[in-house]
Coordinates of C-alpha atoms in Angstrom, one line a residue:
M435 CA -11.4 14.4 11.6
A436 CA -7.5 13.5 10.8
S437 CA -4.5 15.9 9.3
S438 CA -3.6 13.3 7.0
I439 CA -1.6 13.7 3.0
A440 CA -1.1 12.3 0.5
P441 CA 0.1 12.8 -3.1
G442 CA -1.4 11.6 -6.1
C443 CA -0.6 12.1 -9.8
A444 CA -0.1 14.4 -12.8
P445 CA -1.7 18.1 -12.0
P446 CA -4.8 19.2 -14.0
S447 CA -5.0 20.7 -17.3
P448 CA -7.2 23.7 -18.1
D449 CA -7.7 21.9 -21.1
P450 CA -11.6 19.9 -20.8
L451 CA -9.7 17.3 -23.3
V452 CA -7.0 17.1 -20.8
H453 CA -9.1 15.9 -18.4
Q454 CA -11.1 13.4 -20.5
R455 CA -9.4 9.4 -20.2
A456 CA -10.1 6.5 -22.1
R457 CA -11.4 3.3 -19.6
H458 CA -11.8 -0.2 -20.1
R459 CA -15.2 -1.2 -20.4
R460 CA -17.0 -3.5 -21.4
G461 CA -20.4 -2.4 -23.9
L462 CA -19.9 0.9 -22.6
R463 CA -16.9 3.6 -23.2
F464 CA -16.5 7.4 -21.8
A465 CA -14.4 8.8 -24.2
L466 CA -13.2 7.2 -28.1
V467 CA -9.5 7.2 -28.4
A468 CA -8.8 9.2 -30.8
L469 CA -9.1 12.1 -27.6
A470 CA -7.8 9.7 -25.5
S471 CA -4.9 9.4 -27.3
I472 CA -4.6 13.6 -27.0
A473 CA -5.4 13.3 -23.7
L474 CA -2.4 11.2 -22.5
A475 CA -0.3 14.0 -25.6
S476 CA -2.0 17.0 -23.4
A477 CA -0.7 15.2 -20.1
L478 CA 3.4 14.1 -21.3
A479 CA 3.6 18.2 -21.9
L480 CA 1.8 19.3 -19.6
S481 CA 3.6 17.1 -16.8
T482 CA 7.0 17.0 -16.6
R483 CA 7.4 17.1 -13.3
F484 CA 7.9 13.7 -12.3
S485 CA 9.3 11.6 -15.1
A486 CA 7.7 8.4 -14.3
E487 CA 3.8 9.9 -13.6
A488 CA 4.6 11.3 -17.3
Q489 CA 5.8 7.7 -18.5
V490 CA 3.0 5.5 -16.6
Q491 CA 0.3 8.0 -17.0
A492 CA -3.2 7.1 -16.1
L493 CA -5.9 6.6 -19.3
S494 CA -8.9 4.7 -16.6
E495 CA -10.0 2.6 -14.1
W496 CA -7.7 0.2 -14.9
D497 CA -4.9 0.9 -17.7
G498 CA -4.0 -3.7 -17.3
A499 CA -7.5 -4.8 -18.0
D500 CA -6.0 -5.6 -21.7
C501 CA -3.2 -7.8 -20.2
A502 CA -3.4 -11.5 -20.1
V503 CA -2.4 -12.7 -17.0
A504 CA -3.0 -17.2 -16.0
I505 CA -2.8 -17.1 -12.2
P506 CA -1.4 -20.1 -11.4
G507 CA -2.9 -22.8 -9.6
S508 CA -0.3 -23.5 -6.5
W509 CA 2.9 -20.8 -5.3
A510 CA 5.2 -20.6 -3.2
S511 CA 4.9 -20.1 0.6
S512 CA 7.7 -17.8 1.9
S513 CA 7.4 -15.7 5.1
L514 CA 9.3 -12.8 3.2
L515 CA 7.4 -10.1 1.4
P516 CA 7.3 -11.6 -2.4
D517 CA 9.0 -9.9 -5.0
P518 CA 6.4 -7.3 -6.7
F519 CA 9.8 -7.4 -9.3
T520 CA 9.4 -10.8 -10.4
K521 CA 6.4 -12.4 -12.9
L522 CA 3.7 -15.2 -12.6
D523 CA 6.8 -17.1 -14.8
G524 CA 10.2 -16.4 -12.8
T525 CA 11.6 -13.6 -14.4
R526 CA 11.7 -10.0 -13.8
I527 CA 10.8 -7.0 -15.1
T528 CA 13.3 -4.5 -17.3
T529 CA 11.6 -1.3 -18.1
R530 CA 8.9 1.0 -16.8
D531 CA 6.7 -0.5 -19.7
Q532 CA 6.4 -4.1 -17.8
W533 CA 4.7 -3.2 -15.1
E534 CA 0.9 -1.8 -16.7
C535 CA 1.0 -6.1 -17.0
R536 CA 2.8 -6.7 -13.2
R537 CA 1.0 -4.3 -12.1
S538 CA -1.9 -6.4 -13.2
E539 CA -0.6 -9.5 -12.2
I540 CA -0.9 -8.7 -8.4
K541 CA -4.0 -7.0 -8.8
E542 CA -5.8 -10.1 -9.9
L543 CA -3.6 -12.5 -7.0
A544 CA -5.3 -9.8 -4.3
E545 CA -8.5 -9.7 -6.0
R546 CA -8.5 -13.5 -5.6
T547 CA -6.9 -14.3 -2.3
I548 CA -7.5 -10.8 -0.1
Y549 CA -10.6 -7.8 -1.5
G550 CA -13.1 -9.9 -4.3
D551 CA -13.5 -8.8 -8.0
K552 CA -13.7 -5.7 -8.7
P553 CA -16.7 -5.9 -11.2
Q554 CA -17.2 -3.9 -14.0
P555 CA -20.9 -2.2 -15.3
D556 CA -22.6 -2.0 -17.7
S557 CA -24.1 1.8 -16.9
V558 CA -23.3 4.5 -15.6
T559 CA -25.0 7.5 -15.2
G560 CA -25.4 10.4 -12.5
T561 CA -24.9 13.7 -11.6
V562 CA -22.7 17.0 -10.1
T563 CA -24.4 19.8 -8.5
S564 CA -22.7 22.6 -5.8
S565 CA -24.3 20.3 -3.0
R566 CA -25.0 16.9 -4.2
I567 CA -23.7 13.5 -7.2
T568 CA -25.9 11.1 -7.6
V569 CA -24.6 7.3 -9.3
N570 CA -26.8 5.4 -10.9
V571 CA -25.5 1.7 -12.0
S572 CA -27.0 -1.4 -14.0
D573 CA -25.1 -4.2 -15.4
N574 CA -26.6 -7.8 -16.2
G575 CA -30.5 -6.5 -15.8
R576 CA -30.3 -5.2 -12.5
S577 CA -30.5 -1.4 -10.9
T578 CA -29.3 0.6 -8.1
S579 CA -28.1 4.1 -6.8
F580 CA -26.4 5.8 -4.3
S581 CA -25.5 9.2 -4.0
A582 CA -23.3 11.7 -2.0
S583 CA -22.8 14.7 -0.8
V584 CA -21.2 17.8 -1.6
Q585 CA -19.3 21.0 -0.6
L586 CA -17.2 23.2 -2.3
P587 CA -14.1 25.8 -1.3
S588 CA -14.5 29.8 -1.5
G589 CA -13.4 30.6 -5.3
S590 CA -14.4 29.8 -8.7
G591 CA -14.2 25.7 -10.1
P592 CA -14.1 23.0 -11.8
F593 CA -12.7 21.9 -8.5
P594 CA -10.4 18.9 -7.4
A595 CA -11.7 16.7 -5.2
V596 CA -11.3 14.5 -2.2
I597 CA -14.0 12.1 -1.1
V598 CA -13.6 11.3 1.9
Y599 CA -15.4 8.7 3.4
G600 CA -18.0 8.7 6.3
G601 CA -16.8 11.9 6.6
F602 CA -13.6 10.3 8.8
G603 CA -10.6 10.3 7.2
A604 CA -7.6 14.3 6.2
D605 CA -9.6 16.9 8.5
T606 CA -11.3 19.0 5.6
Q607 CA -10.8 21.9 6.7
T608 CA -7.7 21.7 5.2
I609 CA -8.5 20.4 1.5
L610 CA -11.4 23.3 1.2
A611 CA -8.4 26.6 2.6
S612 CA -6.1 24.7 -0.8
G613 CA -9.3 25.1 -2.8
A614 CA -10.6 21.2 -2.7
A615 CA -14.3 19.8 -3.2
V616 CA -15.2 17.9 -0.4
I617 CA -17.1 14.7 -1.7
N618 CA -19.1 13.7 1.5
Y619 CA -19.3 9.6 1.0
D620 CA -21.5 7.0 2.3
P621 CA -19.3 3.6 2.4
G622 CA -22.3 1.8 3.8
A623 CA -24.2 2.7 1.4
V624 CA -22.3 0.5 -1.0
G625 CA -21.1 -2.4 1.2
A626 CA -22.6 -2.3 5.1
E627 CA -21.6 -3.4 7.9
G628 CA -22.6 -5.0 10.3
T629 CA -23.7 -8.0 7.8
P630 CA -23.3 -11.3 7.4
R631 CA -20.2 -12.9 4.7
N632 CA -23.9 -15.1 3.3
N633 CA -25.8 -12.2 3.7
K634 CA -23.7 -8.7 2.4
Q635 CA -26.0 -5.8 1.7
G636 CA -25.8 -2.5 -0.4
A637 CA -26.1 -1.2 -3.4
F638 CA -22.2 -3.2 -4.8
Y639 CA -24.8 -6.9 -2.6
T640 CA -27.8 -5.9 -5.6
L641 CA -26.6 -6.0 -8.5
Y642 CA -24.1 -9.1 -7.9
G643 CA -24.9 -10.8 -5.1
A644 CA -25.8 -11.3 -1.2
T645 CA -23.6 -14.3 -1.3
S646 CA -20.9 -12.6 -4.0
S647 CA -17.0 -13.6 -2.4
T648 CA -15.7 -9.9 -2.4
G649 CA -15.2 -8.5 0.6
V650 CA -17.5 -5.1 2.0
L651 CA -13.4 -2.8 1.2
M652 CA -13.4 -3.5 -2.2
A653 CA -17.7 -3.7 -2.6
Q654 CA -16.3 0.3 -1.6
A655 CA -13.7 0.8 -3.8
W656 CA -16.2 0.2 -6.7
G657 CA -18.7 2.3 -5.6
V658 CA -16.4 4.9 -5.7
S659 CA -14.2 4.3 -8.9
R660 CA -18.7 4.9 -10.0
I661 CA -18.9 7.9 -8.8
I662 CA -15.5 9.2 -10.1
D663 CA -17.3 8.1 -13.3
V664 CA -19.8 11.0 -12.6
I665 CA -17.9 13.2 -12.9
E666 CA -16.6 12.5 -15.6
Q667 CA -19.7 12.5 -17.5
S668 CA -20.2 15.7 -15.9
G669 CA -18.7 17.6 -18.5
G670 CA -16.3 19.4 -15.8
S671 CA -18.1 22.4 -15.1
I672 CA -18.0 21.5 -11.4
L673 CA -15.7 19.6 -10.7
N674 CA -12.6 18.1 -12.5
S675 CA -11.6 14.6 -13.0
S676 CA -8.4 15.5 -10.5
T677 CA -9.2 13.2 -6.8
G678 CA -8.4 12.2 -4.6
V679 CA -10.1 9.6 -1.7
T680 CA -9.1 10.0 2.1
G681 CA -10.2 8.1 5.1
C682 CA -9.0 6.9 8.9
S683 CA -9.5 4.2 10.6
R684 CA -12.0 1.4 8.8
Y685 CA -12.3 3.9 6.1
G686 CA -9.1 4.1 5.6
K687 CA -9.1 0.0 4.2
G688 CA -11.3 2.0 1.8
A689 CA -9.9 4.2 1.1
F690 CA -6.1 2.4 0.3
V691 CA -7.7 0.3 -1.8
A692 CA -9.8 3.0 -3.7
G693 CA -7.0 4.3 -4.3
A694 CA -5.3 0.7 -5.4
F695 CA -7.7 -0.8 -7.2
D696 CA -8.5 2.6 -9.6
Q697 CA -6.1 4.5 -11.2
R698 CA -7.3 7.9 -12.4
I699 CA -6.7 8.5 -8.2
D700 CA -4.7 11.7 -7.8
L701 CA -4.4 11.1 -4.1
T702 CA -3.8 8.2 -1.7
M703 CA -4.4 9.4 2.2
P704 CA -4.7 6.3 4.3
I705 CA -5.1 7.5 7.8
E706 CA -4.3 4.7 10.8
S707 CA -6.2 1.7 8.6
G708 CA -4.6 -1.1 10.9
S709 CA -5.0 -4.7 10.6
G710 CA -6.7 -5.5 6.4
G711 CA -5.3 -2.2 5.5
V712 CA -2.4 -0.9 4.7
G713 CA 0.1 -2.9 7.1
A714 CA 1.8 -5.6 5.4
M715 CA 0.3 -9.6 6.8
R716 CA 3.1 -11.6 7.4
S717 CA 4.3 -9.3 9.1
I718 CA 1.1 -8.1 11.5
A719 CA 1.2 -12.4 12.4
Q720 CA 4.8 -11.6 13.6
E721 CA 3.8 -7.6 15.4
S722 CA 3.3 -7.7 19.6
G723 CA -0.1 -6.0 20.4
S724 CA -1.8 -5.1 16.7
Q725 CA -5.3 -6.8 16.0
P726 CA -4.8 -10.1 14.8
L727 CA -5.6 -11.1 11.2
S728 CA -8.6 -13.8 12.2
S729 CA -9.6 -11.0 14.0
A730 CA -9.8 -8.3 11.0
Y731 CA -11.1 -10.9 9.0
G732 CA -14.4 -12.1 11.0
E733 CA -15.0 -8.3 12.7
Q734 CA -17.0 -7.2 9.9
P735 CA -16.5 -8.8 6.1
W736 CA -14.1 -5.6 5.0
L737 CA -11.9 -9.2 3.2
G738 CA -12.9 -11.5 0.4
D739 CA -14.8 -14.6 1.9
A740 CA -11.2 -17.1 0.6
F741 CA -9.3 -14.7 2.9
S742 CA -9.6 -17.1 5.7
A743 CA -7.8 -19.5 4.2
Y744 CA -4.9 -17.0 5.0
T745 CA -6.2 -15.5 8.3
G746 CA -3.8 -17.8 10.0
N747 CA -1.1 -18.7 7.6
P748 CA 0.0 -15.5 5.9
A749 CA 2.9 -16.9 4.7
G750 CA 1.5 -18.5 2.3
L751 CA -0.6 -15.4 0.7
P752 CA 1.1 -15.2 -2.9
V753 CA 1.9 -11.1 -2.5
D754 CA 1.7 -8.9 0.2
T755 CA -0.3 -5.2 0.9
H756 CA 4.0 -3.7 0.6
E757 CA 2.7 -4.7 -3.8
I758 CA -0.3 -3.2 -3.0
V759 CA 1.0 0.4 -2.4
G760 CA 3.1 -0.7 -4.9
M761 CA -0.7 -1.0 -7.3
I762 CA -0.8 3.0 -7.1
A763 CA 3.1 4.6 -7.7
P764 CA 3.6 6.0 -9.6
R765 CA 0.6 8.2 -8.2
G766 CA 0.5 9.8 -5.5
L767 CA 0.2 7.8 -2.0
F768 CA 0.8 9.8 2.2
I769 CA 0.6 6.8 4.4
M770 CA -0.6 8.7 8.0
D771 CA 0.0 5.7 10.8
N772 CA -0.6 6.5 14.8
P773 CA 2.6 5.3 16.8
H774 CA 1.2 4.5 20.3
V775 CA -2.0 2.4 19.5
E776 CA -0.7 -1.9 19.6
W777 CA -4.0 -2.3 18.5
L778 CA -2.9 -1.1 14.9
G779 CA -0.2 -2.3 14.1
A780 CA 2.5 0.8 12.8
R781 CA 5.6 -0.7 12.9
S782 CA 2.6 -2.9 9.9
G783 CA 2.9 -0.3 8.8
A784 CA 6.0 0.4 8.0
V785 CA 7.7 -2.3 6.9
A786 CA 4.1 -2.1 3.9
A787 CA 5.8 1.0 2.4
L788 CA 9.3 0.6 2.8
G789 CA 8.2 -2.2 0.4
G790 CA 6.3 -0.2 -1.8
A791 CA 7.9 3.0 -1.6
E792 CA 10.6 0.5 -4.1
V793 CA 8.0 0.1 -6.3
Y794 CA 8.4 4.0 -6.9
K795 CA 11.9 4.6 -7.5
A796 CA 12.4 2.0 -9.8
L797 CA 9.8 3.9 -11.7
G798 CA 11.8 7.3 -11.2
A799 CA 9.5 8.3 -8.8
G800 CA 9.9 8.3 -5.2
S801 CA 9.1 11.0 -4.2
N802 CA 5.2 10.7 -5.1
L803 CA 4.7 8.2 -2.1
S804 CA 5.3 9.7 2.0
Y805 CA 5.0 7.9 5.1
H806 CA 5.2 9.5 8.4
S807 CA 4.6 8.1 12.8
N808 CA 6.0 10.0 14.0
V809 CA 3.2 12.4 16.1
A810 CA 2.9 13.1 19.7
D811 CA -1.5 12.8 19.9
G812 CA -1.3 9.3 20.2
T813 CA -5.6 9.7 20.1
H814 CA -6.7 7.8 16.9
C815 CA -8.0 9.4 14.3
A816 CA -7.1 13.3 15.4
T817 CA -6.3 15.9 14.0
R818 CA -2.2 16.6 13.7
S819 CA -0.4 19.2 13.0
E820 CA 2.9 17.6 11.1
W821 CA 0.1 16.4 8.7
R822 CA -1.4 19.7 8.2
T823 CA 1.5 21.5 5.8
P824 CA 2.0 17.7 4.4
L825 CA -1.4 17.3 3.3
Q826 CA -1.7 20.8 1.7
Q827 CA 2.2 20.2 -0.1
S828 CA -0.1 17.6 -1.6
I829 CA -3.3 18.9 -2.5
N830 CA -1.2 21.4 -4.8
A831 CA 1.2 19.4 -5.7
F832 CA -1.1 16.6 -6.3
L833 CA -4.3 17.9 -7.5
K834 CA -3.7 21.9 -8.4
G835 CA 0.1 21.2 -10.8
S836 CA 1.6 24.0 -8.2
G837 CA 4.8 22.9 -5.7
T838 CA 6.4 20.0 -5.1
P839 CA 5.2 17.1 -2.6
P840 CA 6.5 16.6 0.7
G841 CA 8.9 13.4 -0.6
V842 CA 9.7 12.1 3.8
I843 CA 9.8 9.1 5.3
T844 CA 9.4 9.8 8.8
M845 CA 8.8 6.5 11.5
H846 CA 7.8 7.2 15.3
P847 CA 10.9 5.5 16.8
S848 CA 9.1 2.7 18.6
K849 CA 7.0 1.6 15.2
S850 CA 10.3 1.9 12.7
A851 CA 10.6 -0.8 10.5
N852 CA 13.5 -2.3 8.5
L853 CA 12.7 -3.6 5.5
S854 CA 16.2 -6.0 4.9
Q855 CA 14.4 -7.8 7.3
W856 CA 11.3 -8.9 5.4
R857 CA 13.0 -9.3 2.1
N858 CA 15.6 -11.7 -0.4
W859 CA 15.1 -9.6 -3.3
T860 CA 16.8 -6.4 -4.4
T861 CA 15.2 -3.6 -6.6
P862 CA 16.0 -3.3 -10.1
T863 CA 16.0 -0.1 -11.9
L864 CA 13.6 0.1 -14.5
G865 CA 14.6 1.6 -18.3
S866 CA 12.4 2.7 -20.5
G867 CA 10.6 1.7 -23.7
N868 CA 10.1 -1.5 -25.0
P869 CA 12.6 -4.8 -23.0
G870 CA 13.4 -5.4 -26.4
S871 CA 16.0 -2.8 -27.1
T872 CA 16.9 -2.2 -23.6
T873 CA 20.0 -4.9 -21.6
T874 CA 19.6 -5.4 -18.5
P875 CA 19.7 -2.6 -15.3
A876 CA 21.9 -2.8 -12.8
E877 CA 19.6 -3.8 -9.1
T878 CA 20.7 -2.0 -6.3
T879 CA 19.4 -1.4 -2.5
S880 CA 20.8 -5.1 -1.8
P881 CA 19.1 -5.6 1.0
A882 CA 22.0 -8.0 2.7
E883 CA 23.6 -4.7 3.8
T884 CA 27.4 -5.7 4.5
T885 CA 30.8 -3.9 4.7
S886 CA 33.5 -5.1 5.2
P887 CA 36.2 -5.1 8.0
P888 CA 38.9 -7.3 7.9
P889 CA 38.8 -10.8 8.5
T890 CA 39.0 -12.3 12.4
G891 CA 40.2 -15.6 12.4
S892 CA 38.4 -19.3 11.1
G893 CA 34.4 -19.6 12.3
C894 CA 32.1 -16.3 12.3
T895 CA 31.3 -13.8 15.0
A896 CA 27.9 -12.5 15.6
R897 CA 27.0 -9.1 17.6
V898 CA 23.1 -7.5 17.7
E899 CA 22.6 -3.2 17.7
V900 CA 19.6 -2.0 19.5
A901 CA 17.2 -0.7 16.6
S902 CA 15.0 1.0 18.4
S903 CA 13.4 0.8 22.3
W904 CA 10.3 1.8 24.1
N905 CA 8.7 2.0 28.0
G906 CA 8.8 -2.5 28.9
G907 CA 10.4 -2.9 24.0
W908 CA 13.3 -2.7 21.7
Q909 CA 14.2 -3.9 18.2
G910 CA 17.7 -4.8 17.7
N911 CA 19.2 -6.5 14.6
V912 CA 21.7 -9.4 14.3
H913 CA 25.1 -8.7 12.6
V914 CA 27.4 -11.9 11.3
T915 CA 30.5 -11.9 9.7
A916 CA 32.1 -14.4 8.8
G917 CA 36.0 -15.1 9.7
S918 CA 38.4 -16.1 6.8
A919 CA 36.7 -18.0 5.1
A920 CA 33.6 -17.7 3.3
I921 CA 30.1 -19.8 5.2
S922 CA 27.0 -21.0 4.5
G923 CA 25.1 -22.1 7.3
W924 CA 25.3 -20.4 10.7
R925 CA 23.4 -20.5 14.8
L926 CA 23.8 -18.4 16.8
T927 CA 23.8 -18.7 21.0
W928 CA 24.0 -16.4 23.9
T929 CA 22.2 -15.6 28.0
W930 CA 19.7 -13.5 28.4
A931 CA 21.2 -11.2 32.1
G932 CA 18.3 -9.6 32.7
G933 CA 14.8 -11.5 32.0
Q934 CA 14.2 -10.3 28.3
R935 CA 12.2 -12.8 26.5
I936 CA 11.7 -12.0 22.6
T937 CA 8.2 -12.2 22.0
S938 CA 8.7 -12.4 18.1
S939 CA 11.7 -12.5 15.1
W940 CA 12.2 -12.8 11.3
N941 CA 14.5 -14.7 8.8
A942 CA 15.7 -16.8 11.5
T943 CA 14.9 -19.8 13.4
V944 CA 14.8 -18.6 16.8
T945 CA 14.2 -21.1 20.6
S946 CA 13.9 -20.5 23.5
S947 CA 14.9 -23.0 27.1
G948 CA 14.4 -20.4 29.5
A949 CA 17.4 -17.3 29.5
T950 CA 19.4 -18.9 26.2
V951 CA 18.2 -17.8 22.6
T952 CA 19.3 -20.5 19.9
A953 CA 19.3 -18.8 16.0
D954 CA 20.4 -20.9 13.7
D955 CA 19.9 -18.9 9.2
V956 CA 17.6 -19.6 7.2
G957 CA 18.4 -20.7 4.5
W958 CA 19.1 -17.2 1.9
N959 CA 20.7 -15.9 4.6
G960 CA 23.0 -18.4 5.4
S961 CA 26.0 -17.2 3.2
I962 CA 28.9 -15.2 3.3
A963 CA 31.5 -13.9 1.8
S964 CA 35.1 -14.0 3.9
G965 CA 35.3 -11.2 5.8
Q966 CA 32.1 -9.8 5.6
T967 CA 29.1 -8.5 7.2
Q968 CA 25.5 -10.0 6.7
N969 CA 22.4 -8.3 8.6
A970 CA 20.8 -11.4 8.8
W971 CA 17.3 -11.1 10.4
G972 CA 16.1 -9.5 14.0
F973 CA 14.0 -9.6 16.6
I974 CA 11.7 -7.9 19.0
A975 CA 12.2 -8.8 22.5
S976 CA 10.4 -7.3 25.7
G977 CA 12.5 -5.9 28.7
T978 CA 15.6 -4.1 28.5
S979 CA 17.5 -2.8 26.0
T980 CA 20.6 -4.2 27.2
V981 CA 22.5 -6.5 24.6
P982 CA 23.8 -10.1 25.3
T983 CA 27.1 -11.8 23.5
V984 CA 26.2 -13.5 20.7
T985 CA 28.5 -17.1 20.2
C986 CA 28.7 -17.9 16.6
T987 CA 29.3 -20.7 15.5
V988 CA 29.7 -22.4 11.5
T989 CA 27.1 -25.2 10.3

């Protein structure tokens, strides 16, 4: 099992009242509103370590259930990552209070286009013992049940717990040694693999039909939420309500979805999740060697049936996985990737992590997200020494309320990413309180990172920078500088000297004819002020990292 880590949310309280959380459910609530208010007040008083967490403390499986979300009939297509801060009505959020309903918009779009719906059942009951959790669920006159085994650490409880998909995720011995219980969850009992899309099997589909359009990943995430329901009802004598989730490979995909769609999960740890997991779908489509989206969709019914419309057109998606990362904010998240297996698309994982990190920063919780792919061992789902200490730090900080989270982003040189190549939006500093009482905050982190060299005459110049290289390939970033006058468009040309070839590119229209390369701006990145330099676009190339001489022409 792979050793890994992810921070979670607010630290637990010894007061059992603090562990009670109100839940938005039709016909079913596990706590009175008054009790939820007490819980929130206690959590705010006890959890001052991370200000954003204190202000956006999750009270339920989905706090934004009361937000009115109207999904449009169509949306614009874009090869860039969508702006997580722009609402469906075209306005941008300016306060943290507004994030809750913006997050609900992202949730609805993701369910509609990627994963399928996650319904709320009428009734959930069950038991928690020192060795097993039983779950009984009823909805619309149908019933189903499943169970999970429990392994407790030494010492006296109640204990926080980490739900481990298929027993295959973060190193269970490290979890137990850190004082957290391990819940071994069989996701196939709830959403089975190896079934056709028109005859899905498992506890979820027993309730909602074998032809449900909801994919297996969301069905399995639904099962995680039902386990948490039962833990909440159990009284907290064995397990408290501080919960993490982890999984590797296909189970990493599942853990990622579970953490994003249940705000009671304090610690999300997806490992080597690949295509259909953390990796940005727009980037997966361009990352050489990564599992194609069509392959991930066809391999298993992981993704919802509606995703079939986007397997060859991820630019048509109204969301991408950086926003699913953002849905977890400000709760803890540590994403682990393997850069040595091309099929896993680690660079696309880094793209999603960097994009989602902007949401964490905007909420004032930047240290609550970590990303780590700089590992030596290329074995898929191996136990990695590089992740052991961060795992311990995260369990202590987010499940036990002591210490600080890792708060690091470490990318392997061969699978690094540059967010500026994937966005044309900026990151706001979100204010606190009611948007009516605030002013629009200053924007930070411009996607077009610029410097101010002295003017170089009329026209434009350009150069290629080697961002990273590896055996047989490299990444180039292309910088364009305007001369003494502003420009509104550019065309670049060069000739390779050593047989190199561009295998993928972003933020430019690129054509190749033999050794000659021509690249044109894509509109938004064509305008450059006088004397300014813009990191305009980038590419992945095969061959040696010998930079060419570039000719720039104003268009």
